[in-house]
Amino acid sequence: MNLYESMKSAAINFLNIADELNEQVSAFIDGSNEPEAENAYIAVLDAERQFCKLYGEYYCEPMPRPSLNYELAESCL
């Protein structure tokens, strides 16, 4: 798989995980202390971090800071 396809795959993975866990992530952002909410937030950031790493490599730019860049991931698809 070339770098572009890897970045695209990571974007899809990030968006799928974010979609699956969106309610728990929203709860965490809104202040939930539930371990499931925190774990969901961490899982989404980890998936985004992988996407951002590949995005930076593909565009020869510094890695974007993971901060729930849904639009950036969507723009790669």
mmCIF file of N, CA, C and O in Angstrom:
data_model
loop_
_atom_site.group_PDB
_atom_site.id
_atom_site.type_symbol
_atom_site.label_atom_id
_atom_site.label_comp_id
_atom_site.label_asym_id
_atom_site.label_seq_id
_atom_site.Cartn_x
_atom_site.Cartn_y
_atom_site.Cartn_z
ATOM 1 N N MET A 1 0.856 -1.175 0.000
ATOM 2 C CA MET A 1 0.000 0.000 0.000
ATOM 3 C C MET A 1 0.901 1.237 0.000
ATOM 4 O O MET A 1 1.812 1.335 0.810
ATOM 5 N N ASN A 2 0.630 2.183 -0.891
ATOM 6 C CA ASN A 2 1.442 3.395 -0.929
ATOM 7 C C ASN A 2 1.016 4.356 0.185
ATOM 8 O O ASN A 2 0.011 4.135 0.871
ATOM 9 N N LEU A 3 1.772 5.426 0.351
ATOM 10 C CA LEU A 3 1.533 6.359 1.447
ATOM 11 C C LEU A 3 0.158 7.018 1.341
ATOM 12 O O LEU A 3 -0.541 7.184 2.345
ATOM 13 N N TYR A 4 -0.249 7.369 0.123
ATOM 14 C CA TYR A 4 -1.564 7.986 -0.052
ATOM 15 C C TYR A 4 -2.670 7.029 0.398
ATOM 16 O O TYR A 4 -3.598 7.428 1.113
ATOM 17 N N GLU A 5 -2.593 5.781 -0.029
ATOM 18 C CA GLU A 5 -3.610 4.799 0.351
ATOM 19 C C GLU A 5 -3.591 4.545 1.858
ATOM 20 O O GLU A 5 -4.646 4.352 2.471
ATOM 21 N N SER A 6 -2.415 4.559 2.464
ATOM 22 C CA SER A 6 -2.315 4.386 3.923
ATOM 23 C C SER A 6 -2.973 5.554 4.642
ATOM 24 O O SER A 6 -3.697 5.361 5.628
ATOM 25 N N MET A 7 -2.734 6.777 4.147
ATOM 26 C CA MET A 7 -3.339 7.962 4.756
ATOM 27 C C MET A 7 -4.856 7.900 4.616
ATOM 28 O O MET A 7 -5.589 8.169 5.578
ATOM 29 N N LYS A 8 -5.326 7.520 3.437
ATOM 30 C CA LYS A 8 -6.763 7.423 3.196
ATOM 31 C C LYS A 8 -7.394 6.363 4.104
ATOM 32 O O LYS A 8 -8.455 6.589 4.693
ATOM 33 N N SER A 9 -6.735 5.227 4.249
ATOM 34 C CA SER A 9 -7.221 4.169 5.126
ATOM 35 C C SER A 9 -7.268 4.636 6.578
ATOM 36 O O SER A 9 -8.231 4.344 7.306
ATOM 37 N N ALA A 10 -6.246 5.362 7.003
ATOM 38 C CA ALA A 10 -6.221 5.883 8.377
ATOM 39 C C ALA A 10 -7.322 6.916 8.584
ATOM 40 O O ALA A 10 -7.930 6.971 9.662
ATOM 41 N N ALA A 11 -7.610 7.721 7.568
ATOM 42 C CA ALA A 11 -8.696 8.698 7.663
ATOM 43 C C ALA A 11 -10.036 7.982 7.830
ATOM 44 O O ALA A 11 -10.850 8.355 8.675
ATOM 45 N N ILE A 12 -10.248 6.953 7.028
ATOM 46 C CA ILE A 12 -11.486 6.176 7.123
ATOM 47 C C ILE A 12 -11.609 5.525 8.499
ATOM 48 O O ILE A 12 -12.671 5.571 9.128
ATOM 49 N N ASN A 13 -10.526 4.947 8.982
ATOM 50 C CA ASN A 13 -10.534 4.319 10.298
ATOM 51 C C ASN A 13 -10.865 5.336 11.391
ATOM 52 O O ASN A 13 -11.707 5.081 12.259
ATOM 53 N N PHE A 14 -10.218 6.487 11.350
ATOM 54 C CA PHE A 14 -10.469 7.546 12.330
ATOM 55 C C PHE A 14 -11.939 7.962 12.297
ATOM 56 O O PHE A 14 -12.597 8.031 13.348
ATOM 57 N N LEU A 15 -12.473 8.219 11.111
ATOM 58 C CA LEU A 15 -13.859 8.663 11.008
ATOM 59 C C LEU A 15 -14.841 7.585 11.450
ATOM 60 O O LEU A 15 -15.857 7.897 12.092
ATOM 61 N N ASN A 16 -14.550 6.332 11.145
ATOM 62 C CA ASN A 16 -15.428 5.240 11.583
ATOM 63 C C ASN A 16 -15.433 5.098 13.099
ATOM 64 O O ASN A 16 -16.492 4.928 13.710
ATOM 65 N N ILE A 17 -14.252 5.162 13.700
ATOM 66 C CA ILE A 17 -14.170 5.068 15.166
ATOM 67 C C ILE A 17 -14.863 6.263 15.806
ATOM 68 O O ILE A 17 -15.610 6.114 16.784
ATOM 69 N N ALA A 18 -14.629 7.455 15.255
ATOM 70 C CA ALA A 18 -15.270 8.657 15.793
ATOM 71 C C ALA A 18 -16.791 8.560 15.694
ATOM 72 O O ALA A 18 -17.506 8.938 16.632
ATOM 73 N N ASP A 19 -17.284 8.038 14.590
ATOM 74 C CA ASP A 19 -18.725 7.881 14.407
ATOM 75 C C ASP A 19 -19.293 6.868 15.404
ATOM 76 O O ASP A 19 -20.327 7.102 16.024
ATOM 77 N N GLU A 20 -18.589 5.760 15.562
ATOM 78 C CA GLU A 20 -19.040 4.702 16.467
ATOM 79 C C GLU A 20 -19.075 5.168 17.927
ATOM 80 O O GLU A 20 -19.967 4.799 18.688
ATOM 81 N N LEU A 21 -18.102 5.989 18.305
ATOM 82 C CA LEU A 21 -17.959 6.377 19.714
ATOM 83 C C LEU A 21 -18.406 7.821 19.991
ATOM 84 O O LEU A 21 -18.131 8.355 21.071
ATOM 85 N N ASN A 22 -19.125 8.437 19.055
ATOM 86 C CA ASN A 22 -19.420 9.866 19.180
ATOM 87 C C ASN A 22 -20.186 10.248 20.440
ATOM 88 O O ASN A 22 -19.907 11.283 21.037
ATOM 89 N N GLU A 23 -21.116 9.434 20.865
ATOM 90 C CA GLU A 23 -21.887 9.790 22.064
ATOM 91 C C GLU A 23 -21.013 9.779 23.314
ATOM 92 O O GLU A 23 -21.121 10.676 24.159
ATOM 93 N N GLN A 24 -20.146 8.777 23.426
ATOM 94 C CA GLN A 24 -19.257 8.703 24.589
ATOM 95 C C GLN A 24 -18.225 9.826 24.565
ATOM 96 O O GLN A 24 -17.901 10.396 25.603
ATOM 97 N N VAL A 25 -17.706 10.149 23.370
ATOM 98 C CA VAL A 25 -16.741 11.247 23.255
ATOM 99 C C VAL A 25 -17.398 12.562 23.628
ATOM 100 O O VAL A 25 -16.819 13.368 24.370
ATOM 101 N N SER A 26 -18.615 12.786 23.155
ATOM 102 C CA SER A 26 -19.335 14.008 23.517
ATOM 103 C C SER A 26 -19.553 14.081 25.022
ATOM 104 O O SER A 26 -19.403 15.152 25.618
ATOM 105 N N ALA A 27 -19.884 12.953 25.627
ATOM 106 C CA ALA A 27 -20.074 12.933 27.080
ATOM 107 C C ALA A 27 -18.771 13.297 27.790
ATOM 108 O O ALA A 27 -18.780 14.072 28.757
ATOM 109 N N PHE A 28 -17.644 12.765 27.313
ATOM 110 C CA PHE A 28 -16.356 13.079 27.932
ATOM 111 C C PHE A 28 -16.049 14.573 27.794
ATOM 112 O O PHE A 28 -15.639 15.220 28.761
ATOM 113 N N ILE A 29 -16.257 15.119 26.598
ATOM 114 C CA ILE A 29 -15.995 16.540 26.372
ATOM 115 C C ILE A 29 -16.896 17.397 27.258
ATOM 116 O O ILE A 29 -16.479 18.455 27.737
ATOM 117 N N ASP A 30 -18.111 16.924 27.515
ATOM 118 C CA ASP A 30 -19.053 17.648 28.364
ATOM 119 C C ASP A 30 -18.797 17.441 29.855
ATOM 120 O O ASP A 30 -19.554 17.934 30.681
ATOM 121 N N GLY A 31 -17.744 16.675 30.194
ATOM 122 C CA GLY A 31 -17.363 16.545 31.595
ATOM 123 C C GLY A 31 -17.661 15.224 32.261
ATOM 124 O O GLY A 31 -17.520 15.104 33.482
ATOM 125 N N SER A 32 -18.051 14.215 31.510
ATOM 126 C CA SER A 32 -18.337 12.914 32.109
ATOM 127 C C SER A 32 -17.081 12.333 32.756
ATOM 128 O O SER A 32 -15.990 12.431 32.215
ATOM 129 N N ASN A 33 -17.272 11.715 33.916
ATOM 130 C CA ASN A 33 -16.177 11.040 34.610
ATOM 131 C C ASN A 33 -16.207 9.533 34.393
ATOM 132 O O ASN A 33 -15.448 8.806 35.033
ATOM 133 N N GLU A 34 -17.095 9.063 33.519
ATOM 134 C CA GLU A 34 -17.209 7.634 33.252
ATOM 135 C C GLU A 34 -15.967 7.131 32.515
ATOM 136 O O GLU A 34 -15.529 7.749 31.546
ATOM 137 N N PRO A 35 -15.390 6.020 32.978
ATOM 138 C CA PRO A 35 -14.207 5.464 32.311
ATOM 139 C C PRO A 35 -14.453 5.146 30.831
ATOM 140 O O PRO A 35 -13.559 5.323 30.002
ATOM 141 N N GLU A 36 -15.671 4.722 30.496
ATOM 142 C CA GLU A 36 -15.977 4.396 29.100
ATOM 143 C C GLU A 36 -15.889 5.631 28.220
ATOM 144 O O GLU A 36 -15.451 5.555 27.072
ATOM 145 N N ALA A 37 -16.312 6.760 28.738
ATOM 146 C CA ALA A 37 -16.262 8.006 27.975
ATOM 147 C C ALA A 37 -14.812 8.435 27.750
ATOM 148 O O ALA A 37 -14.438 8.820 26.641
ATOM 149 N N GLU A 38 -14.000 8.341 28.783
ATOM 150 C CA GLU A 38 -12.583 8.694 28.638
ATOM 151 C C GLU A 38 -11.883 7.737 27.675
ATOM 152 O O GLU A 38 -11.099 8.162 26.820
ATOM 153 N N ASN A 39 -12.164 6.448 27.792
ATOM 154 C CA ASN A 39 -11.557 5.460 26.893
ATOM 155 C C ASN A 39 -11.965 5.701 25.445
ATOM 156 O O ASN A 39 -11.151 5.526 24.527
ATOM 157 N N ALA A 40 -13.214 6.088 25.221
ATOM 158 C CA ALA A 40 -13.682 6.390 23.866
ATOM 159 C C ALA A 40 -12.929 7.596 23.312
ATOM 160 O O ALA A 40 -12.484 7.581 22.156
ATOM 161 N N TYR A 41 -12.768 8.620 24.113
ATOM 162 C CA TYR A 41 -12.040 9.823 23.690
ATOM 163 C C TYR A 41 -10.597 9.478 23.330
ATOM 164 O O TYR A 41 -10.090 9.901 22.287
ATOM 165 N N ILE A 42 -9.966 8.676 24.150
ATOM 166 C CA ILE A 42 -8.580 8.261 23.896
ATOM 167 C C ILE A 42 -8.499 7.438 22.615
ATOM 168 O O ILE A 42 -7.580 7.630 21.808
ATOM 169 N N ALA A 43 -9.446 6.539 22.397
ATOM 170 C CA ALA A 43 -9.448 5.710 21.187
ATOM 171 C C ALA A 43 -9.577 6.572 19.930
ATOM 172 O O ALA A 43 -8.883 6.337 18.932
ATOM 173 N N VAL A 44 -10.435 7.579 19.983
ATOM 174 C CA VAL A 44 -10.612 8.466 18.826
ATOM 175 C C VAL A 44 -9.340 9.271 18.596
ATOM 176 O O VAL A 44 -8.878 9.402 17.456
ATOM 177 N N LEU A 45 -8.744 9.794 19.646
ATOM 178 C CA LEU A 45 -7.499 10.554 19.478
ATOM 179 C C LEU A 45 -6.363 9.678 18.959
ATOM 180 O O LEU A 45 -5.556 10.132 18.138
ATOM 181 N N ASP A 46 -6.299 8.440 19.401
ATOM 182 C CA ASP A 46 -5.263 7.527 18.895
ATOM 183 C C ASP A 46 -5.442 7.270 17.401
ATOM 184 O O ASP A 46 -4.466 7.276 16.645
ATOM 185 N N ALA A 47 -6.677 7.052 16.974
ATOM 186 C CA ALA A 47 -6.940 6.842 15.546
ATOM 187 C C ALA A 47 -6.623 8.106 14.760
ATOM 188 O O ALA A 47 -6.043 8.046 13.668
ATOM 189 N N GLU A 48 -6.964 9.252 15.317
ATOM 190 C CA GLU A 48 -6.658 10.512 14.644
ATOM 191 C C GLU A 48 -5.155 10.750 14.582
ATOM 192 O O GLU A 48 -4.636 11.230 13.572
ATOM 193 N N ARG A 49 -4.456 10.419 15.646
ATOM 194 C CA ARG A 49 -3.004 10.596 15.683
ATOM 195 C C ARG A 49 -2.335 9.812 14.546
ATOM 196 O O ARG A 49 -1.433 10.320 13.878
ATOM 197 N N GLN A 50 -2.794 8.599 14.309
ATOM 198 C CA GLN A 50 -2.247 7.798 13.206
ATOM 199 C C GLN A 50 -2.540 8.468 11.866
ATOM 200 O O GLN A 50 -1.674 8.543 11.000
ATOM 201 N N PHE A 51 -3.765 8.962 11.692
ATOM 202 C CA PHE A 51 -4.097 9.676 10.463
ATOM 203 C C PHE A 51 -3.222 10.916 10.305
ATOM 204 O O PHE A 51 -2.664 11.162 9.226
ATOM 205 N N CYS A 52 -3.088 11.712 11.356
ATOM 206 C CA CYS A 52 -2.303 12.947 11.282
ATOM 207 C C CYS A 52 -0.838 12.671 10.949
ATOM 208 O O CYS A 52 -0.209 13.421 10.197
ATOM 209 N N LYS A 53 -0.295 11.607 11.487
ATOM 210 C CA LYS A 53 1.090 11.221 11.204
ATOM 211 C C LYS A 53 1.255 10.963 9.710
ATOM 212 O O LYS A 53 2.174 11.482 9.072
ATOM 213 N N LEU A 54 0.367 10.173 9.141
ATOM 214 C CA LEU A 54 0.438 9.843 7.717
ATOM 215 C C LEU A 54 0.140 11.063 6.848
ATOM 216 O O LEU A 54 0.745 11.248 5.794
ATOM 217 N N TYR A 55 -0.766 11.915 7.288
ATOM 218 C CA TYR A 55 -1.080 13.144 6.564
ATOM 219 C C TYR A 55 0.160 14.025 6.467
ATOM 220 O O TYR A 55 0.496 14.530 5.396
ATOM 221 N N GLY A 56 0.830 14.213 7.602
ATOM 222 C CA GLY A 56 2.049 15.019 7.613
ATOM 223 C C GLY A 56 3.134 14.438 6.729
ATOM 224 O O GLY A 56 3.829 15.168 6.014
ATOM 225 N N GLU A 57 3.287 13.117 6.756
ATOM 226 C CA GLU A 57 4.279 12.461 5.904
ATOM 227 C C GLU A 57 3.935 12.632 4.428
ATOM 228 O O GLU A 57 4.805 12.931 3.614
ATOM 229 N N TYR A 58 2.681 12.449 4.091
ATOM 230 C CA TYR A 58 2.269 12.530 2.688
ATOM 231 C C TYR A 58 2.478 13.943 2.131
ATOM 232 O O TYR A 58 2.959 14.110 1.019
ATOM 233 N N TYR A 59 2.111 14.957 2.899
ATOM 234 C CA TYR A 59 2.220 16.335 2.432
ATOM 235 C C TYR A 59 3.547 16.993 2.814
ATOM 236 O O TYR A 59 3.735 18.188 2.561
ATOM 237 N N CYS A 60 4.448 16.224 3.402
ATOM 238 C CA CYS A 60 5.772 16.743 3.815
ATOM 239 C C CYS A 60 5.631 18.004 4.663
ATOM 240 O O CYS A 60 6.298 19.012 4.453
ATOM 241 N N GLU A 61 4.741 17.921 5.618
ATOM 242 C CA GLU A 61 4.470 19.013 6.540
ATOM 243 C C GLU A 61 4.569 18.472 7.959
ATOM 244 O O GLU A 61 4.504 17.264 8.179
ATOM 245 N N PRO A 62 4.700 19.359 8.919
ATOM 246 C CA PRO A 62 4.639 18.883 10.311
ATOM 247 C C PRO A 62 3.294 18.211 10.553
ATOM 248 O O PRO A 62 2.281 18.585 9.967
ATOM 249 N N MET A 63 3.314 17.214 11.398
ATOM 250 C CA MET A 63 2.091 16.494 11.726
ATOM 251 C C MET A 63 1.073 17.448 12.335
ATOM 252 O O MET A 63 1.400 18.178 13.279
ATOM 253 N N PRO A 64 -0.163 17.478 11.803
ATOM 254 C CA PRO A 64 -1.189 18.306 12.440
ATOM 255 C C PRO A 64 -1.438 17.829 13.873
ATOM 256 O O PRO A 64 -1.324 16.645 14.166
ATOM 257 N N ARG A 65 -1.736 18.747 14.729
ATOM 258 C CA ARG A 65 -2.017 18.406 16.128
ATOM 259 C C ARG A 65 -3.363 17.688 16.204
ATOM 260 O O ARG A 65 -4.365 18.208 15.714
ATOM 261 N N PRO A 66 -3.402 16.487 16.774
ATOM 262 C CA PRO A 66 -4.696 15.807 16.930
ATOM 263 C C PRO A 66 -5.651 16.639 17.785
ATOM 264 O O PRO A 66 -5.336 16.977 18.923
ATOM 265 N N SER A 67 -6.750 17.027 17.198
ATOM 266 C CA SER A 67 -7.752 17.801 17.921
ATOM 267 C C SER A 67 -9.124 17.610 17.284
ATOM 268 O O SER A 67 -9.843 18.562 17.050
ATOM 269 N N LEU A 68 -9.424 16.361 16.960
ATOM 270 C CA LEU A 68 -10.689 15.987 16.348
ATOM 271 C C LEU A 68 -10.876 16.707 15.013
ATOM 272 O O LEU A 68 -11.864 17.395 14.782
ATOM 273 N N ASN A 69 -9.901 16.514 14.116
ATOM 274 C CA ASN A 69 -9.890 17.123 12.788
ATOM 275 C C ASN A 69 -10.750 16.321 11.803
ATOM 276 O O ASN A 69 -10.256 15.781 10.824
ATOM 277 N N TYR A 70 -12.039 16.264 12.059
ATOM 278 C CA TYR A 70 -12.917 15.480 11.195
ATOM 279 C C TYR A 70 -12.908 16.000 9.757
ATOM 280 O O TYR A 70 -12.855 15.229 8.803
ATOM 281 N N GLU A 71 -12.951 17.337 9.598
ATOM 282 C CA GLU A 71 -12.994 17.919 8.261
ATOM 283 C C GLU A 71 -11.712 17.617 7.491
ATOM 284 O O GLU A 71 -11.756 17.378 6.297
ATOM 285 N N LEU A 72 -10.591 17.637 8.165
ATOM 286 C CA LEU A 72 -9.320 17.333 7.504
ATOM 287 C C LEU A 72 -9.331 15.887 6.999
ATOM 288 O O LEU A 72 -8.948 15.626 5.866
ATOM 289 N N ALA A 73 -9.790 14.971 7.822
ATOM 290 C CA ALA A 73 -9.865 13.574 7.403
ATOM 291 C C ALA A 73 -10.832 13.395 6.247
ATOM 292 O O ALA A 73 -10.540 12.700 5.276
ATOM 293 N N GLU A 74 -11.986 14.050 6.323
ATOM 294 C CA GLU A 74 -12.971 13.937 5.252
ATOM 295 C C GLU A 74 -12.441 14.494 3.940
ATOM 296 O O GLU A 74 -12.750 13.980 2.869
ATOM 297 N N SER A 75 -11.604 15.529 4.008
ATOM 298 C CA SER A 75 -11.069 16.140 2.790
ATOM 299 C C SER A 75 -10.096 15.218 2.069
ATOM 300 O O SER A 75 -9.802 15.419 0.891
ATOM 301 N N CYS A 76 -9.590 14.192 2.729
ATOM 302 C CA CYS A 76 -8.646 13.249 2.134
ATOM 303 C C CYS A 76 -9.342 12.106 1.427
ATOM 304 O O CYS A 76 -8.684 11.289 0.785
ATOM 305 N N LEU A 77 -10.632 12.025 1.558
ATOM 306 C CA LEU A 77 -11.358 10.896 0.954
ATOM 307 C C LEU A 77 -11.919 11.240 -0.409
ATOM 308 O O LEU A 77 -12.098 12.247 -0.844
#
